[in-house]
Short mmCIF file of C-alpha atoms in Angstrom, two decimals:
data_model
loop_
_atom_site.label_atom_id
_atom_site.label_comp_id
_atom_site.label_asym_id
_atom_site.label_seq_id
_atom_site.Cartn_x
_atom_site.Cartn_y
_atom_site.Cartn_z
CA MET A 1 -27.76 40.17 10.99
CA VAL A 2 -27.61 36.56 9.81
CA TYR A 3 -30.98 34.81 9.75
CA TRP A 4 -31.56 31.47 11.46
CA VAL A 5 -34.42 29.09 10.70
CA LYS A 6 -36.31 26.58 12.80
CA TYR A 7 -38.25 23.61 11.45
CA TYR A 8 -39.38 20.18 12.68
CA LYS A 9 -38.42 16.64 11.72
CA ASP A 10 -40.26 13.74 13.40
CA GLY A 11 -41.51 16.15 16.04
CA LYS A 12 -38.02 17.35 16.92
CA PRO A 13 -37.00 20.96 16.35
CA LEU A 14 -34.00 21.66 14.15
CA ARG A 15 -32.24 25.02 14.05
CA GLU A 16 -29.79 26.09 11.38
CA SER A 17 -28.03 29.21 10.23
CA THR A 18 -28.90 30.34 6.70
CA LYS A 19 -25.57 32.17 6.46
CA THR A 20 -27.34 35.10 4.79
CA THR A 21 -28.53 38.53 5.87
CA ASP A 22 -31.09 38.66 3.06
CA TYR A 23 -34.62 37.90 4.27
CA ASP A 24 -35.88 36.50 0.96
CA GLU A 25 -32.88 34.17 0.69
CA ALA A 26 -33.51 32.98 4.24
CA VAL A 27 -37.16 32.26 3.42
CA ALA A 28 -36.08 30.28 0.34
CA PHE A 29 -33.57 28.36 2.47
CA LEU A 30 -36.30 27.41 4.94
CA ALA A 31 -38.59 26.33 2.10
CA ASP A 32 -35.88 24.01 0.77
CA ARG A 33 -35.35 22.45 4.19
CA MET A 34 -39.08 21.91 4.71
CA ALA A 35 -39.36 20.36 1.24
CA ASP A 36 -36.61 17.90 2.19
CA VAL A 37 -38.51 16.97 5.34
CA THR A 38 -41.70 16.45 3.33
CA LYS A 39 -39.82 14.07 0.99
CA GLY A 40 -38.56 12.08 3.96
CA LYS A 41 -35.00 13.36 3.69
CA THR A 42 -33.12 14.22 6.85
CA PRO A 43 -31.47 17.63 6.48
CA ASN A 44 -27.82 17.38 7.38
CA ILE A 45 -26.75 20.62 9.00
CA LYS A 46 -23.10 19.42 9.05
CA LEU A 47 -22.72 19.20 5.28
CA ASN A 48 -20.76 22.42 5.27
CA ARG A 49 -17.99 20.64 7.20
CA VAL A 50 -17.47 17.72 4.80
CA LYS A 51 -14.27 18.02 2.77
CA PHE A 52 -13.20 16.29 -0.40
CA ASP A 53 -10.63 14.25 1.53
CA ASN A 54 -13.46 12.63 3.51
CA LEU A 55 -15.08 11.38 0.31
CA SER A 56 -11.83 10.09 -1.17
CA GLU A 57 -11.11 7.97 1.91
CA ASP A 58 -14.62 6.48 1.80
CA PHE A 59 -14.16 5.75 -1.90
CA LEU A 60 -10.93 3.80 -1.37
CA SER A 61 -12.40 1.99 1.63
CA ASP A 62 -15.24 0.82 -0.61
CA TYR A 63 -12.66 -0.59 -3.05
CA ARG A 64 -10.79 -2.41 -0.29
CA ILE A 65 -13.92 -3.80 1.39
CA ASN A 66 -15.25 -5.18 -1.88
CA GLY A 67 -11.87 -6.55 -2.96
CA LYS A 68 -11.88 -4.71 -6.28
CA LYS A 69 -8.94 -5.67 -8.48
CA SER A 70 -8.47 -2.13 -9.83
CA LEU A 71 -7.58 -0.64 -6.43
CA ASN A 72 -4.15 0.51 -7.62
CA ARG A 73 -5.66 2.39 -10.54
CA ALA A 74 -8.27 3.93 -8.22
CA GLU A 75 -5.53 5.14 -5.88
CA ILE A 76 -3.76 6.84 -8.79
CA SER A 77 -6.98 8.60 -9.82
CA VAL A 78 -7.60 9.74 -6.25
CA ALA A 79 -4.08 11.15 -5.99
CA HIS A 80 -4.66 13.40 -9.00
CA LEU A 81 -8.10 14.46 -7.77
CA LYS A 82 -6.78 15.32 -4.31
CA ALA A 83 -3.92 17.33 -5.77
CA PHE A 84 -6.47 19.60 -7.45
CA PHE A 85 -9.43 19.70 -5.07
CA GLY A 86 -7.31 19.55 -1.90
CA ASN A 87 -9.26 20.61 1.19
CA MET A 88 -12.21 21.94 -0.79
CA LEU A 89 -15.57 21.65 0.94
CA VAL A 90 -17.91 19.27 -0.88
CA ILE A 91 -20.69 21.87 -0.96
CA GLU A 92 -18.38 24.03 -3.10
CA LEU A 93 -17.78 21.27 -5.65
CA ASP A 94 -20.04 22.03 -8.60
CA SER A 95 -19.98 21.46 -12.36
CA SER A 96 -17.84 24.55 -12.95
CA LYS A 97 -15.14 23.16 -10.63
CA VAL A 98 -15.26 19.86 -12.50
CA MET A 99 -14.79 21.68 -15.81
CA LYS A 100 -11.75 23.48 -14.40
CA TYR A 101 -10.32 20.12 -13.33
CA ILE A 102 -10.76 18.79 -16.87
CA GLU A 103 -9.01 21.85 -18.31
CA HIS A 104 -6.20 21.41 -15.77
CA ARG A 105 -5.60 17.78 -16.77
CA MET A 106 -5.85 18.54 -20.48
CA GLY A 107 -3.25 21.25 -19.98
CA ALA A 108 -0.92 18.53 -18.70
CA ASN A 109 -1.46 16.56 -21.97
CA ILE A 110 -3.33 13.76 -20.21
CA SER A 111 -5.39 11.49 -22.49
CA ASN A 112 -9.17 11.69 -22.48
CA ALA A 113 -9.40 8.05 -21.43
CA THR A 114 -7.31 8.72 -18.32
CA ILE A 115 -9.30 11.85 -17.46
CA ASN A 116 -12.53 9.86 -17.84
CA ARG A 117 -11.29 7.29 -15.31
CA GLU A 118 -10.63 10.11 -12.87
CA LEU A 119 -14.05 11.66 -13.52
CA ALA A 120 -15.68 8.27 -12.99
CA ALA A 121 -13.88 8.00 -9.65
CA LEU A 122 -15.06 11.49 -8.69
CA ARG A 123 -18.66 10.66 -9.58
CA ARG A 124 -18.48 7.44 -7.58
CA MET A 125 -17.14 9.37 -4.56
CA LEU A 126 -20.02 11.82 -4.70
CA ASN A 127 -22.62 9.09 -5.13
CA LEU A 128 -21.23 7.15 -2.17
CA GLY A 129 -21.36 10.34 -0.12
CA ALA A 130 -24.99 10.91 -1.09
CA GLN A 131 -25.86 7.33 -0.06
CA CYS A 132 -24.38 7.72 3.44
CA THR A 133 -26.58 8.00 6.52
CA PRO A 134 -26.48 10.81 7.34
CA ALA A 135 -25.62 12.06 3.88
CA LYS A 136 -22.24 13.66 3.27
CA VAL A 137 -23.26 15.03 -0.12
CA ASP A 138 -26.39 17.11 -0.65
CA ARG A 139 -26.35 17.00 -4.45
CA VAL A 140 -24.21 15.33 -7.10
CA PRO A 141 -23.22 17.77 -9.87
CA HIS A 142 -23.50 16.70 -13.48
CA ILE A 143 -20.21 15.24 -14.74
CA SER A 144 -19.86 14.79 -18.50
CA MET A 145 -17.40 12.27 -19.87
CA LEU A 146 -15.01 13.18 -22.66
CA LYS A 147 -15.03 11.66 -26.11
CA VAL A 148 -12.31 9.02 -26.39
CA ASN A 149 -10.50 8.59 -29.69
CA ASN A 150 -7.35 6.88 -28.45
CA VAL A 151 -8.65 3.30 -28.56
CA ARG A 152 -5.73 1.02 -29.41
CA GLN A 153 -6.04 -1.08 -32.55
CA GLY A 154 -3.00 -3.35 -32.44
CA PHE A 155 -3.20 -6.99 -33.44
CA PHE A 156 -0.96 -9.81 -34.67
CA GLU A 157 -1.02 -11.59 -37.96
CA HIS A 158 -0.33 -15.28 -37.37
CA SER A 159 3.18 -15.13 -38.82
CA ASP A 160 4.03 -12.19 -36.55
CA PHE A 161 2.84 -14.08 -33.49
CA THR A 162 4.82 -17.23 -34.24
CA ALA A 163 7.93 -15.14 -34.95
CA VAL A 164 7.71 -13.41 -31.56
CA ARG A 165 6.93 -16.65 -29.73
CA ASP A 166 9.91 -18.42 -31.29
CA VAL A 167 12.40 -15.91 -29.85
CA LEU A 168 10.84 -15.60 -26.39
CA PRO A 169 12.38 -17.44 -23.42
CA SER A 170 10.97 -20.96 -23.14
CA TYR A 171 9.06 -20.28 -19.91
CA LEU A 172 6.96 -17.62 -21.70
CA LYS A 173 6.08 -19.59 -24.83
CA GLY A 174 3.19 -21.52 -23.30
CA MET A 175 1.70 -18.47 -21.64
CA VAL A 176 1.68 -16.33 -24.80
CA THR A 177 0.17 -19.21 -26.79
CA PHE A 178 -2.59 -19.49 -24.21
CA ALA A 179 -3.23 -15.74 -24.55
CA TYR A 180 -3.26 -15.97 -28.34
CA LYS A 181 -5.76 -18.84 -28.33
CA THR A 182 -8.15 -17.74 -25.55
CA GLY A 183 -8.05 -13.94 -25.49
CA TRP A 184 -7.82 -13.96 -21.71
CA ARG A 185 -6.44 -10.99 -19.81
CA LYS A 186 -2.82 -11.13 -18.65
CA SER A 187 -3.78 -11.19 -14.96
CA GLU A 188 -6.18 -14.08 -15.57
CA ILE A 189 -3.51 -16.14 -17.32
CA THR A 190 -0.67 -15.47 -14.89
CA GLY A 191 -3.06 -16.18 -12.03
CA LEU A 192 -4.30 -19.48 -13.47
CA LYS A 193 -3.93 -22.30 -10.92
CA TRP A 194 -3.77 -26.04 -11.38
CA THR A 195 -6.96 -26.29 -9.35
CA ASP A 196 -8.64 -24.39 -12.21
CA ALA A 197 -7.52 -26.97 -14.80
CA ASP A 198 -9.29 -30.24 -15.59
CA LEU A 199 -6.77 -32.31 -17.55
CA LYS A 200 -9.22 -35.19 -17.91
CA ASN A 201 -11.79 -33.14 -19.81
CA TRP A 202 -9.23 -30.60 -21.08
CA THR A 203 -10.92 -27.51 -19.71
CA VAL A 204 -9.85 -24.57 -17.60
CA ARG A 205 -12.27 -22.66 -15.46
CA LEU A 206 -12.23 -19.26 -13.79
CA ASN A 207 -14.63 -18.88 -10.92
CA ALA A 208 -16.69 -15.76 -10.25
CA GLY A 209 -14.51 -13.28 -8.40
CA GLU A 210 -11.35 -14.32 -10.26
CA THR A 211 -12.18 -12.24 -13.32
CA LYS A 212 -12.40 -8.52 -14.01
CA ASN A 213 -16.15 -8.63 -14.62
CA GLU A 214 -16.78 -10.89 -11.60
CA LYS A 215 -18.27 -13.63 -13.81
CA GLY A 216 -16.85 -17.13 -14.06
CA ARG A 217 -16.23 -18.89 -17.36
CA ILE A 218 -14.97 -22.15 -18.80
CA VAL A 219 -12.75 -22.72 -21.85
CA TYR A 220 -12.13 -25.97 -23.73
CA LEU A 221 -8.52 -26.47 -24.81
CA ASP A 222 -7.51 -27.28 -28.38
CA SER A 223 -4.81 -29.86 -29.12
CA GLU A 224 -1.95 -27.34 -28.93
CA LEU A 225 -3.02 -26.03 -25.53
CA GLN A 226 -3.63 -29.58 -24.32
CA GLU A 227 -0.04 -30.45 -25.19
CA ILE A 228 1.28 -27.32 -23.45
CA LEU A 229 -0.58 -27.99 -20.20
CA ALA A 230 0.31 -31.68 -20.29
CA ASP A 231 4.01 -30.82 -20.63
CA LEU A 232 3.82 -28.28 -17.81
CA TRP A 233 2.07 -30.83 -15.59
CA GLN A 234 4.74 -33.45 -16.27
CA SER A 235 7.50 -30.90 -15.57
CA ARG A 236 5.79 -30.05 -12.29
CA LYS A 237 5.73 -33.71 -11.27
CA ALA A 238 9.34 -34.28 -12.32
CA SER A 239 10.59 -31.28 -10.34
CA GLY A 240 8.92 -32.51 -7.17
CA LYS A 241 7.62 -28.98 -6.54
CA LEU A 242 3.88 -28.86 -6.04
CA THR A 243 3.57 -25.42 -7.56
CA GLU A 244 0.21 -23.68 -7.31
CA TYR A 245 0.25 -21.81 -10.61
CA VAL A 246 0.24 -23.17 -14.15
CA PHE A 247 2.63 -20.67 -15.72
CA MET A 248 5.78 -20.25 -13.63
CA ASN A 249 8.72 -17.86 -13.85
CA THR A 250 12.11 -18.82 -15.25
CA ASP A 251 13.28 -20.14 -11.86
CA GLY A 252 10.09 -22.10 -11.22
CA THR A 253 9.74 -20.41 -7.83
CA ASP A 254 6.62 -18.31 -8.40
CA ARG A 255 4.05 -17.41 -11.01
CA ILE A 256 5.04 -15.17 -13.91
CA LYS A 257 4.79 -11.53 -12.90
CA LYS A 258 6.89 -9.11 -14.92
CA PHE A 259 8.20 -9.97 -18.36
CA ASP A 260 8.14 -6.57 -20.10
CA THR A 261 11.83 -6.63 -20.99
CA ALA A 262 11.67 -10.09 -22.55
CA TRP A 263 8.54 -9.16 -24.49
CA THR A 264 9.91 -5.85 -25.79
CA THR A 265 13.20 -7.46 -26.80
CA ALA A 266 11.45 -10.24 -28.72
CA CYS A 267 9.22 -7.82 -30.64
CA LYS A 268 12.18 -5.65 -31.62
CA ARG A 269 14.21 -8.69 -32.63
CA VAL A 270 11.63 -9.82 -35.21
CA GLY A 271 11.05 -6.31 -36.54
CA ILE A 272 7.70 -5.39 -34.98
CA PRO A 273 8.56 -3.05 -32.08
CA GLY A 274 5.78 -1.49 -30.06
CA LYS A 275 3.51 -4.52 -29.96
CA LEU A 276 1.64 -5.00 -26.68
CA PHE A 277 0.86 -8.23 -24.88
CA HIS A 278 -2.74 -7.01 -24.80
CA ASP A 279 -2.72 -7.10 -28.62
CA LEU A 280 -2.95 -10.89 -28.26
CA ARG A 281 -6.38 -10.45 -26.67
CA ARG A 282 -7.61 -8.35 -29.58
CA THR A 283 -6.09 -10.81 -32.05
CA SER A 284 -7.74 -13.81 -30.43
CA ILE A 285 -11.16 -12.21 -30.69
CA ARG A 286 -10.65 -11.33 -34.33
CA ASN A 287 -9.40 -14.84 -35.11
CA MET A 288 -12.41 -16.47 -33.45
CA VAL A 289 -14.82 -14.31 -35.44
CA ARG A 290 -12.89 -14.95 -38.67
CA ALA A 291 -13.07 -18.68 -38.00
CA GLY A 292 -16.86 -18.48 -37.80
CA THR A 293 -17.26 -18.62 -34.02
CA PRO A 294 -20.57 -16.94 -33.06
CA GLU A 295 -19.77 -13.61 -31.46
CA VAL A 296 -21.73 -14.43 -28.31
CA VAL A 297 -19.55 -17.53 -27.86
CA ALA A 298 -16.36 -15.55 -28.49
CA MET A 299 -17.46 -13.08 -25.81
CA LYS A 300 -17.96 -15.96 -23.36
CA ILE A 301 -14.46 -17.31 -24.04
CA SER A 302 -12.67 -13.96 -23.81
CA GLY A 303 -14.74 -12.71 -20.89
CA HIS A 304 -16.22 -9.61 -22.50
CA ARG A 305 -19.34 -8.47 -20.69
CA THR A 306 -20.46 -5.61 -22.94
CA ARG A 307 -21.00 -5.54 -26.65
CA SER A 308 -19.40 -2.11 -27.07
CA VAL A 309 -16.04 -3.26 -25.69
CA PHE A 310 -16.16 -6.46 -27.76
CA ASP A 311 -16.78 -4.45 -30.93
CA ARG A 312 -13.75 -2.27 -30.19
CA TYR A 313 -11.60 -5.39 -29.96
CA ASN A 314 -13.04 -7.07 -33.07
CA ILE A 315 -10.80 -5.00 -35.34
CA VAL A 316 -11.11 -5.19 -39.11
CA SER A 317 -7.79 -5.28 -40.98
CA GLU A 318 -7.07 -4.34 -44.59
CA GLU A 319 -6.93 -8.06 -45.40
CA ASP A 320 -10.49 -8.44 -44.05
CA LEU A 321 -11.63 -5.65 -46.38
CA LYS A 322 -9.82 -7.24 -49.33
CA GLN A 323 -11.47 -10.61 -48.67
CA ALA A 324 -14.88 -8.93 -48.42
CA ALA A 325 -14.39 -7.29 -51.84
CA MET A 326 -13.33 -10.61 -53.38
CA ARG A 327 -16.32 -12.45 -51.90
CA GLN A 328 -18.67 -9.79 -53.28
CA GLU A 329 -17.08 -10.08 -56.73
CA GLU A 330 -17.49 -13.87 -56.67
CA TYR A 331 -21.12 -13.51 -55.66
CA LEU A 332 -21.95 -10.96 -58.38
CA ASN A 333 -20.21 -13.08 -61.00
CA SER A 334 -22.26 -16.10 -59.97
CA VAL A 335 -25.48 -14.08 -60.08
CA SER A 336 -24.62 -12.68 -63.53
CA GLY A 337 -24.00 -16.19 -64.81
CA LYS A 338 -27.43 -17.34 -63.72
CA GLU A 339 -29.20 -14.35 -65.21
CA THR A 340 -27.63 -14.73 -68.70
CA GLY A 341 -29.46 -18.02 -69.19
CA LYS A 342 -32.84 -16.29 -68.86
CA VAL A 343 -32.54 -13.68 -71.66
CA MET A 344 -35.37 -14.06 -74.26
CA LYS A 345 -35.06 -13.32 -77.99
CA PHE A 346 -36.46 -9.96 -78.98
CA GLU A 347 -38.40 -11.23 -81.99
CA THR A 348 -40.21 -13.79 -79.85
CA ARG A 349 -41.40 -11.05 -77.56
CA ALA A 350 -42.44 -8.97 -80.56
CA LYS A 351 -44.57 -11.76 -82.06
CA SER A 352 -46.31 -12.46 -78.82
CA ALA A 353 -47.22 -8.82 -78.52
CA LYS A 354 -49.31 -8.81 -81.72
#
């Protein structure tokens, strides 16, 4: 015989099956429910009907409602999670199931960074479910993230950058120079509008909501970028097309979207295949720090919100290490030179000691 329990919430009786024939387990079940009531929690007797699919839909709805720019990536993560968890009831999803998912993805040779994104999506789903009224999730299992060792470390030396830029199609030259100088993300550059540019004060501004970290920022343009934007503005006027975006495609009909083929071809042509456009962002940060720009200012320009991410991008090259060794040698030589002028004669010391 399966035991049922009865308890009260706000003066109203609630009845629920314990789904057990063991008396002690039924008593423990009732104690848990009464503890929830004491804490002000409303026991949800329908939790055993909530499936993983319900949580995944709520998760994607949250992305769409809040206009999150990484919706496409979230949808990819959800697809992999759904393929594994399927119609599983949420009450059955515990830490052991999460571990099996990790093993499953590792078995498919998926990188730790990708698995972590999927685990972060899973944790967000469960937390959203727990925040619902009434709750769809009774408890959120512990989800440990994996150690990530596949952080990219690509960057351009200045000669490499100019070589690639020189062989790119003309419509891409200004855009890649802007990336090299500012460290902005590709989506921020290709989405830059003329309304964001102040050609009188030579600044460009991204408003909050136009950036990945939802924070606005302003960048002052150096002489090279001033010349690039001035030329693009004059070309816009001459064409008679009041284009919205600063960096346009080869036909001048829309903003730049895909240029992977042109980029890959240019890198191969100058003998540095495998370089990524995102390497320009890392390079810009390193160049700013090398030039003596305070790191907090460099973070403002590039749009880095956290110190940990900024440190990953501020890559030290072998040339940096060589320069550090040379500076240390110069310092020690200068110190040694100063100290040699202070050596006293031994006999003088001996006489004074008598």
